[in-house]
Amino acid sequence: MSDNRGIAYKGPGKVEVVDLEFPDFELHDGPGVNPANVGRQLPHAAILKVVTTNICGSDQHMVRGRTTAPEGLILGHEITGEVIEVGPGVEFIQKGDLCSVPFNISCGRCVNCKERKTEICLNVNPDRPGSAYGYVDMGGWVGGQAEYVVVPYADWNLLRFPDRDQAMEKILDLTMLSDIFPTGYHGAVSAGVGPGSTVYIAGAGPVGLAAAVGAQLLGASAVIVGDMNADRLSQAASFGCETIDVSSEDPGQGLARILGHERGVDCGVDAVGFEARGHGHGAAEAPATVLNTLMDITKAGGALGIPGLYVTGDPGGIDEAAKEGSLSLRLGLGWAKSLSFTMGQCPVMKYHRALMAAILADKVQIAQAVQATVISLDDAPAAYAKFDAGAARKYVIDPHGVTGKAQALA
């Protein structure tokens, strides 16, 4: 048996559990690794035994064949794990620490990191600013949907949980700190959500639900979630959100019904991204729909938070423009209404410590909100298929069975 196993992308619609090399303190050649990163030495890294690692909608974009991800890429950027070995350059992180891993890989040394813009670190990806584990065009860092993974710049990147026993009791909440909870929260923050705000969140997948939880934490008076998936809308309603089924109701009409006026919302969040569909029953893909709708229904002077993923290369785009990430946006409307836009990766380290404290203090139950469902590594391919079919769940892989919560998938 191999010393390590992980989930590999094997072409559109296909993932497999494969044998992997055990991680060490060097970045080796492999699928998606930038040649300039091959042989990169990692004395500042830690090797983690993965405790939980989650399936993300961003992973699903790749698995659908909607990016330029190479076959063989090891997936997974949402990682929580136990440190089992540290490199000679690691000073503070120790063997046995239980830690959350921000999905952004950052060095802590460049000007962007020093300005808390860890999502666009300048030193970890030769392709462009910003990097992540197991993701296309992100430098080639091996993904964490595996039994073991290496984390560079460990003293900087790892968020150590203060009490191991307490952390394991709340592990399904804490596993969301690596990405979707900070990402959803960032969407709400960048949309300007505050006490008394009204906010419309497009998309009731895990990030949209996390944005809704974030908006509630920030004091929103009305959190309204739109989607076409009845199960996901029901999940949003289960923790106090208003909902709009955009397959049967126009978002603007739905907002008027809920709010009692046609002035629109204070804040808008796009938790859908580039695979958006139009509104109405059986609507086809129309990637600019969500952004144009948000510009229409957000009040003048408002803001849009855009944590939904947009890519520069989409082989499955509906036209040549969409294949390179060019969309038909109503920028004139946005300009006329003086709207603000914030997009890009979430700078996880800006938020994760405070959100960890909220979880540990029982101020939020993010796992319940997104229906966290624990599975084994071997069941990950089946979970990808269920998630792609619209399951209203957040699948959490437990590669070593340490949580004792894994469910067999039918």
Short mmCIF file of C-alpha atoms in Angstrom, two decimals:
data_model
loop_
_atom_site.label_atom_id
_atom_site.label_comp_id
_atom_site.label_asym_id
_atom_site.label_seq_id
_atom_site.Cartn_x
_atom_site.Cartn_y
_atom_site.Cartn_z
CA MET A 1 0.00 0.00 0.00
CA SER A 2 1.17 3.53 -0.79
CA ASP A 3 2.28 5.81 2.04
CA ASN A 4 -0.17 8.42 0.77
CA ARG A 5 -3.35 8.57 -1.30
CA GLY A 6 -5.29 11.45 -2.80
CA ILE A 7 -8.02 12.52 -5.21
CA ALA A 8 -6.88 13.18 -8.77
CA TYR A 9 -8.72 14.93 -11.59
CA LYS A 10 -8.80 12.47 -14.49
CA GLY A 11 -10.69 14.43 -17.12
CA PRO A 12 -14.14 16.03 -17.37
CA GLY A 13 -16.55 14.39 -14.94
CA LYS A 14 -14.00 11.98 -13.52
CA VAL A 15 -11.97 11.85 -10.30
CA GLU A 16 -10.12 8.89 -8.83
CA VAL A 17 -8.36 7.89 -5.63
CA VAL A 18 -4.71 7.42 -6.55
CA ASP A 19 -1.46 6.53 -4.82
CA LEU A 20 0.84 9.47 -4.11
CA GLU A 21 4.37 10.04 -2.96
CA PHE A 22 4.62 10.95 0.69
CA PRO A 23 5.25 14.71 0.91
CA ASP A 24 8.71 16.03 1.70
CA PHE A 25 10.37 19.43 1.85
CA GLU A 26 10.67 20.00 -1.89
CA LEU A 27 8.15 20.88 -4.60
CA HIS A 28 8.50 18.16 -7.23
CA ASP A 29 7.46 18.09 -10.86
CA GLY A 30 3.93 16.93 -11.58
CA PRO A 31 0.61 17.91 -13.20
CA GLY A 32 0.20 21.66 -13.19
CA VAL A 33 3.53 22.46 -11.54
CA ASN A 34 5.09 25.57 -13.02
CA PRO A 35 8.60 24.68 -14.24
CA ALA A 36 10.00 27.58 -12.24
CA ASN A 37 8.66 25.94 -9.07
CA VAL A 38 10.12 22.48 -9.71
CA GLY A 39 12.80 21.71 -7.14
CA ARG A 40 11.78 24.55 -4.86
CA GLN A 41 13.15 23.83 -1.38
CA LEU A 42 10.75 24.10 1.58
CA PRO A 43 12.75 24.27 4.83
CA HIS A 44 9.99 26.53 6.17
CA ALA A 45 7.27 23.90 5.61
CA ALA A 46 5.35 21.44 7.77
CA ILE A 47 3.95 18.05 6.80
CA LEU A 48 0.39 17.47 7.97
CA LYS A 49 -1.67 14.38 8.52
CA VAL A 50 -4.96 15.51 7.04
CA VAL A 51 -7.82 15.39 9.55
CA THR A 52 -10.50 16.89 7.31
CA THR A 53 -10.47 18.21 3.75
CA ASN A 54 -13.54 19.54 2.01
CA ILE A 55 -14.94 19.36 -1.51
CA CYS A 56 -15.42 22.89 -2.83
CA GLY A 57 -17.50 24.30 -5.66
CA SER A 58 -14.26 25.61 -7.11
CA ASP A 59 -13.03 22.02 -7.33
CA GLN A 60 -16.26 21.16 -9.10
CA HIS A 61 -15.58 23.73 -11.83
CA MET A 62 -12.36 21.88 -12.65
CA VAL A 63 -13.97 18.46 -12.49
CA ARG A 64 -16.66 19.57 -14.92
CA GLY A 65 -13.89 20.41 -17.39
CA ARG A 66 -14.62 24.13 -17.17
CA THR A 67 -11.01 25.16 -16.58
CA THR A 68 -7.64 24.37 -18.12
CA ALA A 69 -6.71 22.03 -15.25
CA PRO A 70 -4.41 19.21 -16.42
CA GLU A 71 -5.35 15.59 -15.91
CA GLY A 72 -3.64 14.09 -12.89
CA LEU A 73 -3.89 17.25 -10.78
CA ILE A 74 -4.33 16.36 -7.10
CA LEU A 75 -7.34 18.30 -5.87
CA GLY A 76 -8.17 19.99 -2.60
CA HIS A 77 -7.53 23.40 -1.06
CA GLU A 78 -9.69 23.19 2.10
CA ILE A 79 -7.43 21.49 4.64
CA THR A 80 -7.33 20.94 8.38
CA GLY A 81 -4.60 18.72 9.78
CA GLU A 82 -2.19 17.61 12.47
CA VAL A 83 1.46 18.56 12.14
CA ILE A 84 3.63 15.42 12.04
CA GLU A 85 6.95 16.92 10.89
CA VAL A 86 8.46 20.37 10.50
CA GLY A 87 11.33 21.64 8.39
CA PRO A 88 14.51 23.11 9.87
CA GLY A 89 13.27 26.64 9.22
CA VAL A 90 10.10 26.28 11.28
CA GLU A 91 10.34 27.99 14.65
CA PHE A 92 6.92 28.13 16.32
CA ILE A 93 4.66 25.46 14.84
CA GLN A 94 5.31 22.11 16.52
CA LYS A 95 4.65 18.45 15.93
CA GLY A 96 1.20 17.55 17.25
CA ASP A 97 -0.38 20.96 16.58
CA LEU A 98 -3.87 20.80 15.08
CA CYS A 99 -4.22 23.55 12.53
CA SER A 100 -6.39 25.11 9.86
CA VAL A 101 -4.68 25.75 6.52
CA PRO A 102 -5.75 28.88 4.61
CA PHE A 103 -6.40 27.91 1.00
CA ASN A 104 -4.30 30.91 -0.10
CA ILE A 105 -0.62 30.00 -0.07
CA SER A 106 1.39 33.05 0.93
CA CYS A 107 4.94 33.79 1.97
CA GLY A 108 4.43 36.42 4.67
CA ARG A 109 7.40 38.35 3.29
CA CYS A 110 6.26 40.24 0.18
CA VAL A 111 4.61 43.66 0.18
CA ASN A 112 1.17 42.22 -0.48
CA CYS A 113 1.38 39.79 2.44
CA LYS A 114 2.56 42.59 4.71
CA GLU A 115 -0.51 44.57 3.65
CA ARG A 116 -2.75 41.55 4.51
CA LYS A 117 -3.41 40.82 0.85
CA THR A 118 -2.44 37.18 1.22
CA GLU A 119 -4.67 36.18 -1.68
CA ILE A 120 -2.23 37.84 -4.08
CA CYS A 121 1.15 36.87 -2.62
CA LEU A 122 3.96 37.70 -5.05
CA ASN A 123 6.37 34.88 -4.21
CA VAL A 124 4.55 31.55 -4.43
CA ASN A 125 3.25 31.34 -8.00
CA PRO A 126 5.38 32.17 -11.04
CA ASP A 127 2.25 32.41 -13.22
CA ARG A 128 0.61 35.34 -11.46
CA PRO A 129 0.02 36.77 -7.97
CA GLY A 130 -1.79 34.38 -5.66
CA SER A 131 -1.71 30.64 -5.16
CA ALA A 132 -3.66 27.73 -3.72
CA TYR A 133 -3.32 24.01 -3.14
CA GLY A 134 -4.50 21.66 -5.86
CA TYR A 135 -5.77 24.33 -8.22
CA VAL A 136 -5.26 25.19 -11.87
CA ASP A 137 -2.68 27.89 -12.67
CA MET A 138 -1.79 28.29 -9.01
CA GLY A 139 1.84 27.23 -9.17
CA GLY A 140 1.42 23.48 -8.82
CA TRP A 141 1.23 23.04 -5.05
CA VAL A 142 -0.11 19.56 -4.36
CA GLY A 143 -3.72 19.43 -3.21
CA GLY A 144 -4.93 18.42 0.22
CA GLN A 145 -7.69 15.94 -0.63
CA ALA A 146 -5.19 13.36 0.48
CA GLU A 147 -3.93 11.58 3.56
CA TYR A 148 -0.87 13.83 3.94
CA VAL A 149 0.10 17.24 2.56
CA VAL A 150 2.97 19.71 2.82
CA VAL A 151 2.25 23.32 3.86
CA PRO A 152 4.94 25.91 3.01
CA TYR A 153 5.78 28.86 5.27
CA ALA A 154 4.19 26.97 8.13
CA ASP A 155 4.82 29.54 10.88
CA TRP A 156 3.01 32.10 8.76
CA ASN A 157 0.26 30.07 7.12
CA LEU A 158 -0.99 27.71 9.80
CA LEU A 159 -3.72 28.72 12.24
CA ARG A 160 -3.14 26.61 15.35
CA PHE A 161 -6.21 25.69 17.41
CA PRO A 162 -5.62 26.57 21.07
CA ASP A 163 -7.09 23.37 22.56
CA ARG A 164 -6.98 20.09 20.66
CA ASP A 165 -9.87 18.38 22.48
CA GLN A 166 -12.14 21.39 22.10
CA ALA A 167 -11.16 21.66 18.42
CA MET A 168 -12.01 18.03 17.73
CA GLU A 169 -15.43 18.54 19.31
CA LYS A 170 -16.06 21.37 16.84
CA ILE A 171 -14.04 20.01 13.94
CA LEU A 172 -16.91 20.19 11.44
CA ASP A 173 -17.25 23.92 12.10
CA LEU A 174 -13.50 24.55 12.22
CA THR A 175 -12.87 22.74 8.93
CA MET A 176 -14.81 25.54 7.22
CA LEU A 177 -12.13 28.07 8.24
CA SER A 178 -9.80 27.04 5.43
CA ASP A 179 -12.05 28.59 2.78
CA ILE A 180 -15.81 28.82 2.64
CA PHE A 181 -16.54 30.51 5.95
CA PRO A 182 -13.98 33.30 5.49
CA THR A 183 -14.87 33.46 1.77
CA GLY A 184 -18.58 33.88 2.41
CA TYR A 185 -17.89 36.31 5.23
CA HIS A 186 -15.55 38.28 2.95
CA GLY A 187 -18.33 38.51 0.38
CA ALA A 188 -20.61 40.02 3.00
CA VAL A 189 -17.94 42.38 4.38
CA SER A 190 -16.90 43.61 0.93
CA ALA A 191 -20.57 44.20 0.06
CA GLY A 192 -20.74 46.55 3.02
CA VAL A 193 -23.06 44.48 5.23
CA GLY A 194 -23.52 45.97 8.68
CA PRO A 195 -26.17 46.35 11.38
CA GLY A 196 -29.57 46.78 9.79
CA SER A 197 -28.42 46.10 6.22
CA THR A 198 -30.52 44.31 3.66
CA VAL A 199 -28.51 41.90 1.51
CA TYR A 200 -29.27 39.71 -1.49
CA ILE A 201 -27.01 36.68 -1.94
CA ALA A 202 -27.07 35.00 -5.34
CA GLY A 203 -26.42 31.30 -4.89
CA ALA A 204 -27.34 28.89 -2.08
CA GLY A 205 -24.37 26.58 -2.41
CA PRO A 206 -21.95 26.30 0.52
CA VAL A 207 -20.29 29.68 -0.13
CA GLY A 208 -23.64 31.42 -0.50
CA LEU A 209 -24.85 29.86 2.74
CA ALA A 210 -21.59 30.88 4.44
CA ALA A 211 -22.13 34.42 3.14
CA ALA A 212 -25.61 34.34 4.67
CA VAL A 213 -24.21 33.24 8.02
CA GLY A 214 -21.60 35.98 7.73
CA ALA A 215 -24.26 38.58 6.98
CA GLN A 216 -26.18 37.48 10.05
CA LEU A 217 -23.04 37.80 12.18
CA LEU A 218 -22.54 41.30 10.81
CA GLY A 219 -26.05 42.31 11.89
CA ALA A 220 -28.04 42.34 8.65
CA SER A 221 -31.75 42.92 9.15
CA ALA A 222 -32.75 40.89 6.09
CA VAL A 223 -30.68 38.17 4.42
CA ILE A 224 -32.26 37.06 1.16
CA VAL A 225 -30.85 34.13 -0.83
CA GLY A 226 -31.68 33.35 -4.45
CA ASP A 227 -31.17 30.03 -6.22
CA MET A 228 -32.92 27.50 -8.48
CA ASN A 229 -32.29 24.50 -6.23
CA ALA A 230 -35.22 23.90 -3.86
CA ASP A 231 -33.19 21.82 -1.39
CA ARG A 232 -30.50 24.48 -1.12
CA LEU A 233 -33.12 27.20 -0.67
CA SER A 234 -34.73 25.12 2.07
CA GLN A 235 -31.35 24.88 3.77
CA ALA A 236 -31.01 28.69 3.66
CA ALA A 237 -34.47 29.08 5.14
CA SER A 238 -33.59 26.66 7.95
CA PHE A 239 -31.41 29.25 9.66
CA GLY A 240 -33.52 32.34 9.10
CA CYS A 241 -32.91 33.49 5.54
CA GLU A 242 -35.61 34.69 3.19
CA THR A 243 -35.48 32.93 -0.19
CA ILE A 244 -36.26 33.53 -3.84
CA ASP A 245 -36.56 30.69 -6.33
CA VAL A 246 -35.20 32.44 -9.42
CA SER A 247 -36.47 29.64 -11.66
CA SER A 248 -39.99 30.91 -11.03
CA GLU A 249 -39.66 34.47 -9.69
CA ASP A 250 -37.66 37.44 -10.88
CA PRO A 251 -35.18 38.56 -8.18
CA GLY A 252 -36.45 42.14 -8.27
CA GLN A 253 -40.05 41.01 -7.82
CA GLY A 254 -39.01 38.67 -5.05
CA LEU A 255 -37.21 41.45 -3.22
CA ALA A 256 -40.25 43.72 -3.49
CA ARG A 257 -42.40 40.92 -2.07
CA ILE A 258 -40.05 40.36 0.88
CA LEU A 259 -39.01 43.94 1.65
CA GLY A 260 -42.29 45.68 0.81
CA HIS A 261 -40.64 48.24 -1.50
CA GLU A 262 -38.84 48.43 -4.83
CA ARG A 263 -35.77 50.37 -3.73
CA GLY A 264 -33.58 47.30 -3.83
CA VAL A 265 -31.11 46.00 -1.27
CA ASP A 266 -28.24 47.76 0.42
CA CYS A 267 -25.73 45.05 -0.45
CA GLY A 268 -25.30 42.31 -3.07
CA VAL A 269 -23.18 39.15 -3.02
CA ASP A 270 -22.34 36.95 -6.03
CA ALA A 271 -21.74 33.42 -4.73
CA VAL A 272 -22.34 31.79 -8.14
CA GLY A 273 -19.54 32.80 -10.49
CA PHE A 274 -18.93 32.10 -14.14
CA GLU A 275 -21.27 29.12 -14.57
CA ALA A 276 -24.33 31.27 -13.80
CA ARG A 277 -27.61 30.59 -15.54
CA GLY A 278 -30.34 32.97 -16.60
CA HIS A 279 -33.52 33.28 -14.59
CA GLY A 280 -36.68 31.31 -15.27
CA HIS A 281 -37.53 27.63 -15.57
CA GLY A 282 -34.96 25.72 -17.61
CA ALA A 283 -32.81 28.81 -18.18
CA ALA A 284 -29.59 28.24 -20.10
CA GLU A 285 -26.13 29.29 -19.00
CA ALA A 286 -25.67 33.05 -19.15
CA PRO A 287 -22.50 33.92 -17.22
CA ALA A 288 -23.14 37.65 -16.78
CA THR A 289 -26.64 37.16 -15.33
CA VAL A 290 -25.78 37.37 -11.65
CA LEU A 291 -23.52 40.40 -11.91
CA ASN A 292 -25.99 42.31 -14.07
CA THR A 293 -28.85 41.39 -11.75
CA LEU A 294 -26.90 42.54 -8.69
CA MET A 295 -26.16 45.89 -10.35
CA ASP A 296 -29.87 46.26 -11.08
CA ILE A 297 -31.23 45.37 -7.63
CA THR A 298 -28.59 47.01 -5.41
CA LYS A 299 -29.35 50.56 -4.37
CA ALA A 300 -27.36 53.51 -5.72
CA GLY A 301 -24.14 53.90 -3.75
CA GLY A 302 -24.21 50.26 -2.65
CA ALA A 303 -21.56 47.62 -3.06
CA LEU A 304 -21.14 44.16 -4.53
CA GLY A 305 -19.04 41.43 -2.95
CA ILE A 306 -18.01 38.87 -5.55
CA PRO A 307 -16.53 35.72 -3.98
CA GLY A 308 -17.97 33.64 -6.85
CA LEU A 309 -15.21 32.31 -9.10
CA TYR A 310 -14.45 33.82 -12.51
CA VAL A 311 -11.70 32.37 -14.69
CA THR A 312 -9.49 33.49 -17.55
CA GLY A 313 -9.72 30.15 -19.35
CA ASP A 314 -12.99 28.21 -19.75
CA PRO A 315 -12.99 25.54 -22.49
CA GLY A 316 -16.73 25.05 -21.97
CA GLY A 317 -17.69 28.70 -22.26
CA ILE A 318 -20.85 29.51 -24.20
CA ASP A 319 -18.96 31.65 -26.73
CA GLU A 320 -15.44 32.75 -27.58
CA ALA A 321 -15.63 35.72 -25.24
CA ALA A 322 -16.74 33.60 -22.30
CA LYS A 323 -13.93 31.14 -22.97
CA GLU A 324 -11.45 33.83 -21.96
CA GLY A 325 -13.55 35.27 -19.17
CA SER A 326 -15.00 38.22 -21.10
CA LEU A 327 -18.62 38.87 -20.13
CA SER A 328 -21.29 41.31 -21.34
CA LEU A 329 -21.61 43.43 -18.22
CA ARG A 330 -23.78 46.53 -17.80
CA LEU A 331 -20.90 48.62 -16.51
CA GLY A 332 -22.77 51.77 -17.50
CA LEU A 333 -25.47 50.89 -15.00
CA GLY A 334 -22.87 50.21 -12.31
CA TRP A 335 -21.18 53.53 -13.06
CA ALA A 336 -24.47 55.45 -13.05
CA LYS A 337 -25.38 54.00 -9.65
CA SER A 338 -21.89 54.56 -8.16
CA LEU A 339 -21.61 50.92 -7.19
CA SER A 340 -18.45 49.47 -5.68
CA PHE A 341 -17.11 46.03 -6.65
CA THR A 342 -14.75 43.72 -4.77
CA MET A 343 -13.70 40.47 -6.41
CA GLY A 344 -10.96 37.88 -6.25
CA GLN A 345 -9.83 35.27 -3.76
CA CYS A 346 -10.67 35.86 -0.13
CA PRO A 347 -7.65 36.84 2.01
CA VAL A 348 -8.41 34.06 4.50
CA MET A 349 -5.86 35.17 7.09
CA LYS A 350 -7.68 38.50 7.42
CA TYR A 351 -10.67 36.73 8.96
CA HIS A 352 -9.97 33.19 10.11
CA ARG A 353 -8.69 33.89 13.63
CA ALA A 354 -11.76 35.95 14.57
CA LEU A 355 -14.11 33.42 12.98
CA MET A 356 -12.34 30.62 14.87
CA ALA A 357 -13.00 32.51 18.10
CA ALA A 358 -16.67 32.86 17.18
CA ILE A 359 -16.93 29.11 16.57
CA LEU A 360 -15.14 28.17 19.80
CA ALA A 361 -17.39 30.55 21.74
CA ASP A 362 -20.53 28.93 20.26
CA LYS A 363 -21.53 32.14 18.49
CA VAL A 364 -21.99 30.43 15.13
CA GLN A 365 -22.75 26.94 13.77
CA ILE A 366 -21.45 27.06 10.24
CA ALA A 367 -21.34 23.27 9.82
CA GLN A 368 -25.05 23.01 10.51
CA ALA A 369 -25.80 25.87 8.13
CA VAL A 370 -24.05 24.16 5.20
CA GLN A 371 -25.08 20.60 6.18
CA ALA A 372 -21.54 19.30 6.66
CA THR A 373 -21.47 15.61 5.74
CA VAL A 374 -18.39 13.53 6.58
CA ILE A 375 -17.25 10.85 4.12
CA SER A 376 -14.24 8.62 3.61
CA LEU A 377 -11.54 9.29 1.05
CA ASP A 378 -12.78 6.34 -0.99
CA ASP A 379 -16.27 7.85 -1.19
CA ALA A 380 -14.99 11.17 -2.53
CA PRO A 381 -15.69 10.36 -6.22
CA ALA A 382 -19.31 9.55 -5.38
CA ALA A 383 -19.57 12.75 -3.34
CA TYR A 384 -18.29 14.79 -6.29
CA ALA A 385 -21.08 13.33 -8.41
CA LYS A 386 -23.75 14.08 -5.78
CA PHE A 387 -22.47 17.61 -5.27
CA ASP A 388 -22.48 18.19 -9.03
CA ALA A 389 -26.10 17.00 -9.13
CA GLY A 390 -27.05 19.72 -6.64
CA ALA A 391 -26.88 18.03 -3.24
CA ALA A 392 -27.53 20.61 -0.51
CA ARG A 393 -24.51 19.46 1.47
CA LYS A 394 -20.90 20.34 2.16
CA TYR A 395 -18.88 17.14 1.82
CA VAL A 396 -16.04 16.79 4.31
CA ILE A 397 -13.47 14.07 3.62
CA ASP A 398 -11.98 12.32 6.67
CA PRO A 399 -9.03 10.39 5.17
CA HIS A 400 -7.99 8.62 8.39
CA GLY A 401 -11.37 8.15 10.08
CA VAL A 402 -10.35 10.31 13.03
CA THR A 403 -13.64 12.18 13.42
CA GLY A 404 -15.73 9.03 13.78
CA LYS A 405 -18.46 10.80 11.83
CA ALA A 406 -18.05 9.41 8.32
CA GLN A 407 -21.21 8.32 6.52
CA ALA A 408 -21.28 5.76 3.72
CA LEU A 409 -22.67 7.15 0.49
CA ALA A 410 -25.30 5.08 -1.31
#
